[in-house]
C-alpha cells in the first residue's frame, strides 16, 4: 500500500493536460527525444536557472482548500461602516453563481472577435447605458480600473484637451477621498501639472487652470450644490470632472444636469464585493464631443453582413497598437466582468428597485443621525446621502472601543467618527450603534424612541438637488426582475459567447490557460470578499499572510527582492515600474534621465505607459530575425547616455523567441546609466527555467491574469504586480490611508493599497498547488505544445522567427501576408476559425497580417490537433481561392462566420455547400458553436456611433 499522494490527486496533472503517451507522440512529431532536449534547444544555456525554485511542496486541491480555511479565519469579518469608496453590498445570488462563479463568463477573452462575443458586448452596453442614465452624460466607456485611476484619466483628458497650452494647474477639491488625491498626485507629477487642493467655495479660479475636480457627495459625506462652481469654472473655460457615488445618483440630480463635463466613479456597490480593495469596475462618462479623447474601451452598436443588430468595440479598439505613445491612455485590460455584474445588478433591480435601495440607505442614515442627536451627539453633516459624522470629543476613544466590541468598523479622524450606511445595513445594526453610543454617555437605548423617529424621517437632500429625471427606462432594465427571467437572460447572453468552456483560445501573448475551479472558489468566501481595504490591520491577518506568501513566491520566481501588488493590470504595472525607475534616478540626483528605449516590436501599452510616466520614447530597430538590433540599441543607448532612463523589453520577445543576446542588451543599458524594465507578459515561457533577474532586468511586471491563472473575465479583471531588484525596493508605491510606506515610496498608483487583493487568491492557489516542479513543468509543456503546433503547421503556414535551433518559445507567429495577393486577409482566417469552433489567435500583433498562436500547457494533444486540423483545412480553402477553383469573394473564408440563420436559409445560392459552411470537419458536428451574428461592420459602427441600448422600436426591428 502506497499512502503517498496518489497521481490523480496531484493538481499538476489536472493543470497540465498532456499525459505520458501524448507527450511521447508530441516529442516525436517535434523531432526531439525528451522534453529536456527541447528546452535545451529553446532556452539559451547562459540564462538557465542554476537551481530549482525554492517553493513549498505542492498541495492537493483538497489540502489547499482545507488549509486556506484556516488562513481565512485570520480575517475578521466586522460590519463595515467605513465608506470612503467601498461599501458592503448584496450580490444577488443569481448573479453570483451564474456570472461571478461561472467559467462561461469569467474565462472569456476581451471581445475583439465580436461575432462570438455578442453576449458580453450586450452586457457591457447595458453597463454603459446604466452609467449614462445615472450620470446624465452622453457617452460612457465599458469600465476603467478603479475610481482613483478614473479620476486621473479624467484629469489627463482635460489636460490634453486644454486650449491654453500654458495652463498647468488643476483644482482638486480637498473633499475628494484621500486615495483619489494620491493617485492624482502620482499621475500629475511627470507632466508638471500642479494640483491646487482646496475648498471649492472659496478657491479663486485662474487662467492657469485647465480643469477642476469635485466629489458628489463629497468625501466627508456632504451633498454640496456645485452648480455655481460649475458655472464659475465654465466662465473661465475650465472643464469640470465630478467623482460621483453611483447609488446616490438614484436620488440626487445627476452631474450631467448641472454642468459636469466628465463624471467618474466606482460601481462597486452595485453588487460587487469589497474584496479588500478589488477588483471593481470604475466608470467614465463624458460629452459626445470628447468621444475621441476618451480613455478605455467603448462598446458600440452596428450591423452585421445581413443588416442585423450587432455589437462591437468602437473607435479606439486597438488604439495603443496604432497610436503608441500618442494613445489616449494605456488601459488595455479593464474590469469587464465586474462591469457586467454591476450592469446586471441594475437590470435585476430596475429603476424602482435601485431607488428603493438608495432611499432605504439614505433613510437609515437619517435615522441614525436623528437617534444619536437625540442622545446629545453632534452630527456635522447637514445634507448627506449615506454618511453621517459625529464630533465625539473625549468620547472618541470609548466609542471606538465599543464599536470594536460590537464587531463594527466606523471611520475615525481625530475626534470625529463617520458612519456610512449601505444596502446591507439593517435596523438592528442602527439599534446596535445607538445602544453603544447611549452606553458611552451612561444612557440607555430606551431613551430613544426609534419607532417614532422612523416615522418622521425627512430627507436631507436639498430640494434643488433632488433627482427629477427618470432613469433606466430601457426594457433591458425592466424585463428581468424575477429570478427566472434574470437567469434566462444571463444564460441567453452567455450562450452567444465562446469561452474556455468550449475550446482552446490560442491567443499569443495573452496566455489563456486553465483557470482551475479550486483556484476560484475562495474568492467569494465572505472572509475574503466582505473585507474593507481600510479595515484595521489586526482584522486582516489572513490577507496579510496571503500577500506575504505570494510576495515571497513571486520574488523567488522572478529572482527579485520584492513585489508591489498595487497595479490593477499589466499596463498599470508598466507605468508603476517606470515611475519607480523615474524616482530612483531622481533619488540619485539624476532627474533628467527620461529617455525610454523601446523596440519597434513592443506591445502598444509599452510606449503608452512610458508616455504617461513622462518619458521620451526612442524606438530601437529589430533585425530580420525579429530580434532587437543590438548595434542599433548600442548606438541609441550611447547617443542618449546622459539622459537614458531605461529600456523596455519583452522576454521572450513579442516574436516568441528567446533572444540570445539578452544579457548583452541589459549590460549595454546598465553601462549607459539606464535601468532595464522587462514586460513580463511572456513569463509563461520562463517560470522555473530562467527569470527576469537572471537575464539582467531591474524591474518587471507579471500579468497574473496570464501566467498565474486569474481568468481574463472578458476584458478584466487583471492584476499586474511589479517585482523589483533590491535597489528599487525603497521606491515601491505607498498609500494615503493604509501605511505600506517604504523609505522613498512613490505615491499610489491605484485606489486600494494592494490593488485587486481578492483575486490574488487565485495565483496563490495556483503556485501552492503546483509547487516548484509543477510550475517548471508547466513552462516545459507550454514550450512543447507550441513547438508541436509549429511542427504540424509550418508545412502549411510560414512560421515567422524562431531561435537559432529552429525552436519557438511558448508561442509562434503564422505569416498570412502572402494570401493577400489573391484577396485573403488575416481577418478572413480569424473569422473562418469561428465556423470550426475556435477563437482566433492574436491578429496582427506584433506583425500586421499575421496570427500569433499560444496554446499554453493546459491544452491536451487532441485539442491542439483539432486546432491544427482546422488551420490546415482553412489552408486548403485558401488554396482553392488561389488556384481559382473557388470564387474570390463568394467563398467560405470571405463569407465567414456563418450563422445558423444563414446556413438554414431556404434559397441557399452559394458556390460551396452548407456542409462546408458550417460543418467543415467531422469533429465540428459533435460540438457545434454557432456565431450569434455574421461579420460585423466596423465602419458603419464608427460612422453612426451609438453607445447605449437603442430604443425599443429599433430593438423590435432587430
Ligand atoms: C497583455 C500584455 C500587456 C498589457 O497587459 P494588460 O494587463 O492588458 O494591461 C503588455 N504587454 C504585453 C506583451 C502583453 O501581452
Coordinates of N, CA and C and ligand atoms in Angstrom, one line a residue, residues 330-334 508-510 568-572 574 602-606 650 654 679-682 701 703 705-706 718-720 845, ligand 1:
X330 N -3.2 54.1 -21.4 CA -2.5 52.8 -21.6 C -3.5 51.7 -21.2
X331 N -4.8 52.0 -20.9 CA -5.7 50.9 -20.4 C -5.9 49.9 -21.5
X332 N -5.6 48.6 -21.2 CA -5.8 47.5 -22.1 C -6.8 46.6 -21.4
X333 N -6.3 45.8 -20.4 CA -7.2 45.1 -19.6 C -7.9 46.1 -18.6
X334 N -9.3 46.0 -18.6 CA -10.0 46.9 -17.7 C -10.8 46.0 -16.7
X508 N -1.9 34.5 -28.7 CA -0.5 34.8 -28.4 C -0.4 36.0 -27.5
X509 N 0.5 35.9 -26.6 CA 0.8 37.0 -25.6 C -0.2 37.0 -24.5
X510 N -1.4 36.4 -24.6 CA -2.4 36.5 -23.6 C -2.5 35.3 -22.7
X568 N -3.4 47.3 -11.1 CA -4.6 46.5 -11.4 C -4.6 45.9 -12.8
X569 N -3.5 46.0 -13.5 CA -3.4 45.4 -14.8 C -2.0 45.5 -15.3
X570 N -1.7 44.8 -16.3 CA -0.3 44.7 -16.8 C 0.2 46.1 -17.2
X571 N -0.6 46.9 -17.9 CA -0.2 48.2 -18.3 C 0.0 49.1 -17.1
X572 N -0.8 48.9 -16.1 CA -0.6 49.7 -14.9 C 0.8 49.3 -14.2
X574 N 3.4 48.3 -15.9 CA 4.4 49.0 -16.7 C 4.6 50.4 -16.2
X602 N 7.5 46.2 -29.7 CA 6.9 46.2 -28.3 C 5.4 46.3 -28.4
X603 N 4.7 45.7 -27.4 CA 3.3 45.8 -27.2 C 3.0 47.3 -27.1
X604 N 1.8 47.7 -27.6 CA 1.4 49.1 -27.7 C 1.3 49.8 -26.3
X605 N 1.1 49.0 -25.3 CA 1.0 49.6 -23.9 C 2.3 50.1 -23.5
X606 N 3.4 49.5 -24.0 CA 4.8 50.0 -23.5 C 5.0 51.5 -23.8
X650 N 10.5 43.0 -23.8 CA 9.6 41.8 -23.5 C 10.5 40.6 -23.7
X654 N 8.3 39.6 -28.1 CA 7.0 39.5 -28.6 C 6.9 38.7 -29.8
X679 N 8.9 43.6 -19.7 CA 7.5 43.3 -19.8 C 7.3 41.8 -19.6
X680 N 6.6 41.4 -18.5 CA 6.5 40.0 -18.1 C 5.4 39.3 -18.7
X681 N 4.7 39.8 -19.8 CA 3.6 39.1 -20.3 C 3.9 37.7 -20.8
X682 N 5.2 37.5 -21.1 CA 5.6 36.2 -21.6 C 6.3 35.3 -20.6
X701 N 6.9 43.6 -14.7 CA 5.5 43.3 -14.2 C 5.2 41.9 -14.6
X703 N 1.7 39.5 -15.5 CA 0.3 39.6 -15.7 C -0.3 38.3 -15.0
X705 N -3.1 37.6 -14.6 CA -4.2 37.1 -15.4 C -3.7 36.4 -16.7
X706 N -2.5 36.3 -16.8 CA -2.0 35.4 -17.9 C -1.3 34.2 -17.3
X718 N -7.7 42.2 -14.0 CA -6.3 41.8 -14.2 C -5.6 42.2 -12.9
X719 N -4.4 41.6 -12.7 CA -3.5 42.1 -11.7 C -2.1 42.1 -12.3
X720 N -1.5 43.3 -12.2 CA -0.2 43.5 -12.8 C 0.9 43.9 -11.8
X845 N -0.7 41.3 -34.3 CA 0.3 41.7 -33.3 C 1.3 40.5 -33.1
Ligands
LIG1 C1 -1.1 41.7 -22.2 C2 0.1 42.5 -22.5 C3 0.3 43.7 -21.9 C4 -0.8 44.5 -21.2 O1 -1.3 43.9 -20.1 P1 -2.8 44.4 -19.5 O2 -3.0 43.5 -18.3 O3 -3.8 44.0 -20.6 O4 -2.7 45.8 -19.2 C5 1.5 44.3 -22.1 N1 2.5 43.8 -22.8 C6 2.3 42.6 -23.4 C7 3.4 42.0 -24.2 C8 1.1 41.9 -23.3 O5 0.9 40.7 -23.9

